[in-house]
Coordinates of C-alpha atoms in Angstrom, one line a residue:
M1 CA 0.0 0.0 0.0
E2 CA 1.1 3.6 -0.5
T3 CA 2.4 5.3 2.6
G4 CA 1.6 8.8 1.6
S5 CA 5.0 10.1 2.5
V6 CA 7.0 12.4 0.1
T7 CA 9.5 10.6 -2.0
T8 CA 12.4 12.0 -4.0
P9 CA 13.7 10.6 -7.3
F10 CA 16.5 8.2 -7.6
G11 CA 20.0 9.0 -9.0
R12 CA 20.8 12.3 -10.8
R13 CA 17.2 13.3 -11.2
S14 CA 16.5 16.4 -9.1
M15 CA 13.4 17.1 -7.0
T16 CA 11.2 20.0 -8.1
L17 CA 8.4 22.0 -6.5
G18 CA 6.1 20.7 -9.2
M19 CA 6.8 17.1 -8.1
L20 CA 6.2 18.1 -4.5
A21 CA 2.9 19.8 -5.4
S22 CA 1.8 16.7 -7.3
Q23 CA 2.6 14.5 -4.2
V24 CA 0.7 16.9 -1.9
M25 CA -2.3 16.8 -4.3
A26 CA -2.2 13.0 -4.4
G27 CA -2.3 12.9 -0.6
E28 CA -5.6 14.8 -0.7
I29 CA -7.5 12.1 -2.6
K30 CA -10.7 11.1 -0.8
P31 CA -11.0 7.4 0.3
D32 CA -14.2 6.9 -1.8
Q33 CA -13.0 8.7 -4.8
S34 CA -12.7 6.7 -8.1
V35 CA -12.9 7.1 -11.8
D36 CA -13.0 4.9 -14.9
K37 CA -9.4 4.8 -16.2
W38 CA -10.3 4.6 -19.9
K39 CA -13.0 7.3 -19.7
L40 CA -10.3 9.5 -18.0
F41 CA -7.8 8.6 -20.7
R42 CA -10.2 9.7 -23.4
A43 CA -10.7 13.0 -21.6
L44 CA -6.9 13.3 -21.5
C45 CA -6.7 12.8 -25.3
E46 CA -9.2 15.6 -25.7
A47 CA -7.4 17.9 -23.3
K48 CA -3.9 17.3 -24.5
P49 CA -3.4 20.8 -26.1
L50 CA -4.1 22.4 -22.7
L51 CA -2.0 19.9 -20.8
G52 CA 1.1 20.3 -22.9
I53 CA 1.5 16.6 -23.8
G54 CA 1.9 14.9 -27.2
D55 CA 0.5 11.8 -28.9
R56 CA 3.5 9.6 -28.0
A57 CA 3.4 10.6 -24.3
L58 CA -0.3 9.5 -24.3
A59 CA 0.7 6.2 -25.9
V60 CA 3.1 5.6 -23.0
L61 CA 0.4 6.5 -20.5
N62 CA -2.0 4.2 -22.3
A63 CA 0.5 1.4 -21.8
L64 CA 0.9 2.2 -18.1
L65 CA -2.8 2.1 -17.6
S66 CA -3.0 -1.3 -19.2
F67 CA -0.8 -2.6 -16.4
Y68 CA -3.3 -1.4 -13.8
P69 CA -5.4 -4.4 -13.0
K70 CA -8.7 -2.7 -12.3
N71 CA -10.9 -0.5 -14.6
E72 CA -11.6 1.9 -11.7
L73 CA -8.7 4.0 -10.4
A74 CA -9.2 4.1 -6.6
Q75 CA -7.1 4.6 -3.5
G76 CA -8.2 1.2 -2.2
N77 CA -6.9 -0.7 -5.3
G78 CA -3.5 0.7 -5.1
L79 CA -2.3 3.3 -7.6
I80 CA 1.2 2.2 -8.4
V81 CA 2.2 0.3 -11.6
F82 CA 5.7 -1.1 -12.0
P83 CA 6.4 -2.4 -15.5
S84 CA 9.9 -2.4 -16.8
N85 CA 10.9 -0.3 -19.8
I86 CA 11.1 -3.4 -21.9
Q87 CA 7.5 -4.3 -21.1
L88 CA 6.5 -0.7 -21.8
S89 CA 8.3 -0.8 -25.2
L90 CA 6.4 -3.9 -26.2
R91 CA 3.0 -2.4 -25.2
T92 CA 3.8 0.8 -27.1
H93 CA 4.3 -1.2 -30.3
G94 CA 8.1 -1.3 -30.2
M95 CA 8.8 2.3 -29.1
A96 CA 12.5 2.7 -28.3
E97 CA 13.4 2.5 -24.6
Q98 CA 15.1 5.9 -24.7
T99 CA 11.9 7.4 -26.2
V100 CA 9.8 5.6 -23.5
R101 CA 12.0 7.2 -20.8
R102 CA 11.7 10.6 -22.4
H103 CA 7.9 10.5 -22.5
L104 CA 7.7 9.1 -19.0
A105 CA 9.7 12.2 -17.8
A106 CA 7.3 14.4 -19.8
L107 CA 4.3 12.9 -18.1
V108 CA 5.9 13.4 -14.7
D109 CA 6.7 17.1 -15.6
A110 CA 3.0 17.6 -16.7
G111 CA 1.9 16.4 -13.3
L112 CA 0.1 13.3 -14.5
L113 CA 2.4 10.7 -12.9
L114 CA 4.5 10.4 -9.8
R115 CA 7.7 8.5 -9.4
K116 CA 8.0 6.3 -6.4
D117 CA 11.6 5.1 -6.8
S118 CA 13.1 2.2 -4.9
P119 CA 16.4 2.5 -3.1
N120 CA 18.2 1.1 -6.2
G121 CA 15.9 2.8 -8.8
K122 CA 14.3 -0.5 -9.9
R123 CA 10.6 -1.0 -10.3
Y124 CA 9.3 -3.9 -8.3
V125 CA 6.6 -5.0 -5.7
R126 CA 7.0 -6.5 -2.3
R127 CA 4.1 -8.8 -1.2
D128 CA 3.1 -10.1 2.2
R129 CA 2.6 -13.8 3.1
A130 CA -1.0 -13.7 1.9
G131 CA 0.2 -12.5 -1.5
E132 CA -1.2 -8.9 -1.1
V133 CA 0.9 -6.0 -2.2
D134 CA 2.8 -4.7 0.8
E135 CA 4.9 -2.0 -1.0
A136 CA 5.4 -1.2 -4.6
F137 CA 8.0 0.9 -6.4
G138 CA 7.3 2.4 -9.8
F139 CA 4.9 5.0 -11.2
S140 CA 1.9 6.3 -9.1
L141 CA -1.3 7.1 -11.0
A142 CA -2.6 9.1 -8.0
P143 CA -2.2 12.5 -9.9
L144 CA -4.7 11.2 -12.5
L145 CA -7.2 10.4 -9.9
A146 CA -6.6 13.7 -8.0
R147 CA -7.0 15.8 -11.2
A148 CA -9.8 13.8 -12.8
E149 CA -12.4 16.6 -12.4
E150 CA -9.9 19.2 -13.8
I151 CA -9.0 17.0 -16.7
E152 CA -12.7 16.5 -17.6
Q153 CA -13.3 20.2 -17.5
L154 CA -10.3 20.9 -19.7
A155 CA -11.6 18.3 -22.2
A156 CA -15.1 19.9 -22.2
A157 CA -13.5 23.3 -22.9
V158 CA -11.4 21.9 -25.8
M159 CA -14.5 20.2 -27.3
A160 CA -16.6 23.4 -26.9
E161 CA -13.8 25.4 -28.6
R162 CA -13.6 22.9 -31.4
L163 CA -17.4 23.0 -31.9
H164 CA -17.3 26.9 -31.9
V165 CA -14.5 26.9 -34.5
Q166 CA -16.5 24.3 -36.6
R167 CA -19.5 26.6 -36.6
L168 CA -17.5 29.6 -37.4
R169 CA -16.0 27.8 -40.4
E170 CA -19.5 26.7 -41.5
R171 CA -20.8 30.3 -41.3
I172 CA -17.8 31.6 -43.2
T173 CA -18.3 29.0 -45.9
L174 CA -22.0 30.1 -46.3
C175 CA -21.0 33.7 -46.4
R176 CA -18.3 33.0 -49.1
R177 CA -20.8 31.1 -51.2
D178 CA -23.5 33.8 -50.8
I179 CA -21.1 36.6 -51.8
A180 CA -19.7 34.8 -54.8
K181 CA -23.1 33.8 -56.2
L182 CA -24.6 37.2 -55.5
I183 CA -21.8 39.0 -57.4
E184 CA -22.2 36.4 -60.2
A185 CA -25.9 37.1 -60.4
A186 CA -25.3 40.8 -60.4
V187 CA -22.9 40.5 -63.3
E188 CA -25.2 38.2 -65.3
E189 CA -28.1 40.6 -64.8
D190 CA -26.0 43.7 -65.8
I191 CA -26.9 45.4 -62.5
P192 CA -25.0 48.7 -62.1
G193 CA -22.3 48.6 -59.5
D194 CA -18.6 48.2 -58.8
W195 CA -18.9 44.4 -58.7
Q196 CA -15.3 43.8 -59.7
G197 CA -14.2 46.0 -56.8
L198 CA -16.4 44.1 -54.4
Y199 CA -15.1 40.8 -55.7
S200 CA -11.5 42.1 -55.2
E201 CA -12.4 43.1 -51.6
F202 CA -13.9 39.7 -51.1
R203 CA -10.8 37.9 -52.3
D204 CA -8.5 40.2 -50.2
L205 CA -10.5 39.1 -47.1
I206 CA -10.2 35.4 -47.9
D207 CA -6.5 35.6 -48.9
G208 CA -5.6 37.5 -45.7
L209 CA -6.5 34.5 -43.6
P210 CA -3.5 32.5 -42.4
R211 CA -3.3 28.7 -43.1
S212 CA -4.0 27.9 -39.4
P213 CA -6.1 30.8 -38.2
T214 CA -6.9 31.4 -34.5
T215 CA -10.5 31.6 -33.3
A216 CA -10.2 35.4 -33.0
Q217 CA -9.1 35.7 -36.7
L218 CA -12.0 33.5 -37.8
E219 CA -14.5 35.6 -35.8
L220 CA -13.0 38.8 -37.4
L221 CA -13.2 37.3 -40.9
L222 CA -16.9 36.3 -40.3
D223 CA -17.8 39.8 -39.2
E224 CA -16.1 41.4 -42.3
L225 CA -17.7 38.9 -44.7
T226 CA -21.1 39.4 -43.1
G227 CA -20.7 43.2 -43.5
L228 CA -19.7 42.7 -47.2
R229 CA -22.7 40.4 -47.8
T230 CA -25.0 42.9 -46.3
N231 CA -23.6 45.6 -48.5
I232 CA -24.1 43.5 -51.6
L233 CA -27.7 42.6 -50.6
N234 CA -28.5 46.2 -50.0
Q235 CA -27.4 47.1 -53.5
L236 CA -29.4 44.3 -55.0
E237 CA -32.5 45.1 -53.0
I238 CA -32.3 48.7 -54.2
Q239 CA -32.2 47.4 -57.8
V240 CA -35.1 45.1 -57.2
K241 CA -37.2 47.9 -55.7
S242 CA -36.4 50.3 -58.6
T243 CA -37.3 47.6 -61.1
K244 CA -40.7 47.1 -59.4
R245 CA -41.4 50.9 -59.6
R246 CA -40.6 50.9 -63.3
G247 CA -42.9 48.0 -64.0
N248 CA -42.5 44.6 -65.6
A249 CA -43.0 45.8 -69.2
D250 CA -40.1 48.4 -69.0
Y251 CA -37.9 45.8 -67.2
I252 CA -38.5 43.2 -70.0
E253 CA -37.9 45.9 -72.7
R254 CA -34.6 46.9 -71.1
H255 CA -33.4 43.3 -71.1
I256 CA -34.3 42.9 -74.8
Q257 CA -32.3 46.0 -75.6
N258 CA -29.3 44.9 -73.6
S259 CA -29.3 41.5 -75.3
N260 CA -28.6 43.1 -78.6
P261 CA -24.9 42.7 -79.2
D262 CA -24.8 45.9 -81.3
S263 CA -26.2 48.0 -78.4
T264 CA -24.0 50.8 -77.1
S265 CA -22.3 50.3 -73.7
E266 CA -20.9 53.0 -71.6
L267 CA -18.1 50.7 -70.4
E268 CA -17.1 48.8 -73.6
P269 CA -16.5 50.0 -77.1
R270 CA -19.4 49.5 -79.5
F271 CA -19.1 46.8 -82.2
E272 CA -18.9 48.5 -85.5
T273 CA -18.8 47.1 -89.0
K274 CA -16.7 48.9 -91.6
Q275 CA -15.0 48.3 -94.9
G276 CA -11.7 46.5 -94.4
A277 CA -9.9 43.2 -94.2
I278 CA -10.9 40.4 -91.9
A279 CA -8.6 37.5 -90.8
E280 CA -9.8 34.1 -91.8
P281 CA -7.8 30.9 -91.2
D282 CA -6.2 28.8 -93.8
N283 CA -6.9 25.3 -92.7
D284 CA -4.2 23.6 -94.7
R285 CA -1.3 25.8 -93.4
G286 CA -2.7 26.9 -90.1
S287 CA -2.0 30.5 -91.0
V288 CA -4.2 33.5 -91.5
T289 CA -5.2 35.0 -94.9
V290 CA -7.0 38.3 -95.5
A291 CA -10.2 38.6 -97.5
K292 CA -10.6 42.0 -99.0
G293 CA -13.7 43.9 -99.7
E294 CA -15.9 42.4 -96.9
T295 CA -17.9 44.4 -94.5
G296 CA -17.0 43.6 -90.9
H297 CA -16.8 40.0 -89.5
P298 CA -18.7 37.5 -91.7
F299 CA -20.7 36.2 -88.8
A300 CA -21.6 39.7 -87.8
Q301 CA -22.7 40.4 -91.4
K302 CA -24.9 37.3 -91.4
E303 CA -26.4 38.4 -88.1
E304 CA -27.2 41.9 -89.6
E305 CA -28.9 40.2 -92.6
Q306 CA -31.0 38.0 -90.3
S307 CA -31.9 41.0 -88.2
R308 CA -33.4 42.7 -91.2
R309 CA -35.8 39.8 -91.8
P310 CA -39.4 40.2 -90.5
G311 CA -40.0 38.4 -87.1
V312 CA -36.3 37.7 -86.5
R313 CA -34.8 39.3 -83.4
N314 CA -31.0 39.7 -83.1
D315 CA -30.6 38.5 -79.5
G316 CA -27.8 36.0 -79.8
G317 CA -30.0 33.0 -79.1
G318 CA -31.2 34.5 -75.8
L319 CA -27.7 34.5 -74.3
K320 CA -26.6 37.6 -72.4
S321 CA -23.4 39.4 -73.6
F322 CA -20.9 40.4 -71.0
P323 CA -18.5 43.4 -70.9
L324 CA -15.4 43.0 -73.0
G325 CA -13.2 43.9 -70.0
L326 CA -14.7 41.1 -68.0
V327 CA -14.2 38.6 -70.8
L328 CA -10.5 39.5 -71.2
Q329 CA -9.9 39.4 -67.4
A330 CA -11.4 35.9 -67.2
C331 CA -9.6 34.8 -70.5
P332 CA -6.3 36.5 -70.7
E333 CA -4.7 33.9 -73.0
I334 CA -6.8 35.2 -76.0
L335 CA -4.9 38.5 -75.8
A336 CA -1.8 36.9 -77.4
Y337 CA -3.9 36.4 -80.6
G338 CA -4.9 40.1 -80.9
P339 CA -3.1 42.8 -82.9
D340 CA 0.2 43.5 -81.1
G341 CA -0.8 41.3 -78.2
A342 CA -3.8 43.4 -77.3
I343 CA -7.6 43.4 -77.9
R344 CA -9.3 46.7 -77.8
N345 CA -12.8 46.0 -79.1
W346 CA -15.2 43.2 -79.9
R347 CA -14.1 43.2 -83.6
E348 CA -10.6 42.3 -82.5
L349 CA -11.8 39.7 -80.1
M350 CA -13.8 38.0 -82.9
A351 CA -10.9 38.1 -85.2
A352 CA -8.7 36.5 -82.5
A353 CA -11.4 33.8 -81.9
V354 CA -11.2 32.8 -85.6
I355 CA -7.4 32.3 -85.2
V356 CA -7.9 30.3 -82.0
R357 CA -10.6 28.3 -83.7
S358 CA -8.2 27.2 -86.4
M359 CA -5.4 26.5 -83.9
L360 CA -7.7 24.3 -81.7
G361 CA -9.0 22.3 -84.7
V362 CA -12.5 23.6 -84.6
S363 CA -14.2 23.3 -88.0
P364 CA -15.5 26.5 -89.7
S365 CA -19.0 25.0 -89.7
A366 CA -19.0 24.3 -85.9
Y367 CA -17.9 27.9 -85.2
E368 CA -20.4 29.4 -87.7
E369 CA -23.2 27.3 -86.2
A370 CA -22.2 28.6 -82.7
A371 CA -22.2 32.2 -84.0
N372 CA -25.6 31.8 -85.5
V373 CA -27.1 30.3 -82.3
M374 CA -25.3 32.4 -79.7
G375 CA -24.4 35.5 -81.6
P376 CA -20.9 36.5 -82.8
E377 CA -19.8 38.2 -79.6
N378 CA -20.9 35.2 -77.4
A379 CA -19.3 32.7 -79.8
A380 CA -16.0 34.6 -79.6
T381 CA -16.4 34.7 -75.8
V382 CA -17.0 30.9 -75.6
M383 CA -14.0 30.3 -77.9
A384 CA -11.8 32.4 -75.5
C385 CA -13.1 30.3 -72.6
I386 CA -12.3 27.1 -74.4
L387 CA -8.8 28.4 -75.1
E388 CA -8.4 29.2 -71.4
R389 CA -9.5 25.7 -70.4
G390 CA -7.7 24.0 -73.3
G391 CA -5.8 21.6 -71.1
H392 CA -9.0 20.1 -69.7
I393 CA -10.9 19.7 -73.0
N394 CA -10.1 16.8 -75.3
S395 CA -12.0 17.9 -78.4
A396 CA -12.6 21.7 -78.7
G397 CA -14.9 21.2 -81.7
G398 CA -17.0 18.6 -80.0
Y399 CA -17.2 20.8 -76.8
L400 CA -18.3 23.8 -78.8
R401 CA -21.0 21.9 -80.6
G402 CA -22.2 20.6 -77.3
L403 CA -22.5 24.1 -75.9
T404 CA -24.3 25.2 -79.1
R405 CA -26.9 22.4 -78.6
R406 CA -27.4 23.4 -75.0
S407 CA -27.7 27.0 -76.0
E408 CA -30.4 26.2 -78.5
K409 CA -32.4 24.5 -75.7
G410 CA -31.8 27.4 -73.3
E411 CA -29.7 25.2 -71.0
F412 CA -26.4 27.2 -71.3
A413 CA -25.3 30.5 -69.7
I414 CA -21.9 32.1 -70.2
G415 CA -21.9 33.8 -66.8
P416 CA -21.0 30.9 -64.6
M417 CA -18.2 29.9 -67.0
L418 CA -16.7 33.4 -66.9
M419 CA -16.9 33.7 -63.1
A420 CA -15.3 30.3 -62.7
L421 CA -12.4 31.4 -64.9
L422 CA -12.2 34.7 -63.1
R423 CA -11.7 32.9 -59.9
A424 CA -9.2 30.4 -61.4
N425 CA -7.1 33.3 -62.8
A426 CA -6.9 35.1 -59.5
P427 CA -3.2 35.7 -58.4
A428 CA -1.4 32.6 -57.2
G429 CA -2.1 31.5 -53.6
R430 CA -5.6 32.8 -53.6
K431 CA -8.4 30.4 -52.7
V432 CA -11.7 29.7 -54.5
G433 CA -14.6 31.6 -53.1

């Protein structure tokens, strides 16, 4: 049985006030106090960040507990275990004896174990004639029993903090999704506003978060994202209210006008047809030849002819056109195919798309069909998107025909494709919103 007297360590190991405090605490255990050792061990595993112990130290403690014969840690059962380092090594799946000794010392320093060293430093037990333990030398588990309530409280605090962080991350994810989709909807609906600026602010908030953020940093990010989402919602609500005041008829008329690719935009240059030379690919050599005496882009000319027919509306197959600046920001690779490595208007983008069409092996008929269904501006935009995602598309021609079919059925929108590329082409290290 334990005598309750203070013991000092064997050999060169020095006595510390922490060891003395642990022994005093162990001496205050109530006679009827007990705890399930495995339940307590699970609480220790939860509370390890606050106790300053690692996984391998816990593995050694698990081995020590396995040498304790009862499931309940109690003063009456004796609280000393005395396995050798070789036995501990076997029960820790072959951990080196030096490593076992190091982690035993860490458990003692953390106040979870007490050494009760024999005169020669060996671990053994002395029994009486009846076979009962008279005195044992080894490691006392009394600090675990004495600190059981504290350990359970620390484990509860760690679990509560983990749940709080999990909920913060969930709310941040929802905010990120809301902001990204609301901005995307605003861009698709041509709602006035500095949406690119708001998107840049959104990305700056996300990219400013460290790889392993603290709880305070997550709370601050959530507050900032919530404020940004509220700002976006307010702008959209103002637009919805103004739309209701104008009436549905005016709202529909405005969208029909905006869907005309020849409409004037304050932000982007108007597509103009003029007498000049248009680049067309030479399929045999992969180069570009010039056809003289044609007015504008051939697909734009065909669209103008169709628009003059009674009952035919020049709306690009119902697809919404997007600002040229947004298209070039989402698809920067197409710039290399413009004059002097730049694209300044829709006419230059459509000429570059013809070059890209030839380079990617898209047949003239497939591209012409896309231009007829989607409109020339949208067909050029789609070709720029295909170039941007060229490494992920096996057959550019088949992919374009598939989008054309979906566009005919009203199942395809360019907006999500552009927004995805805009996120993908954000500066390196940025995350997807």
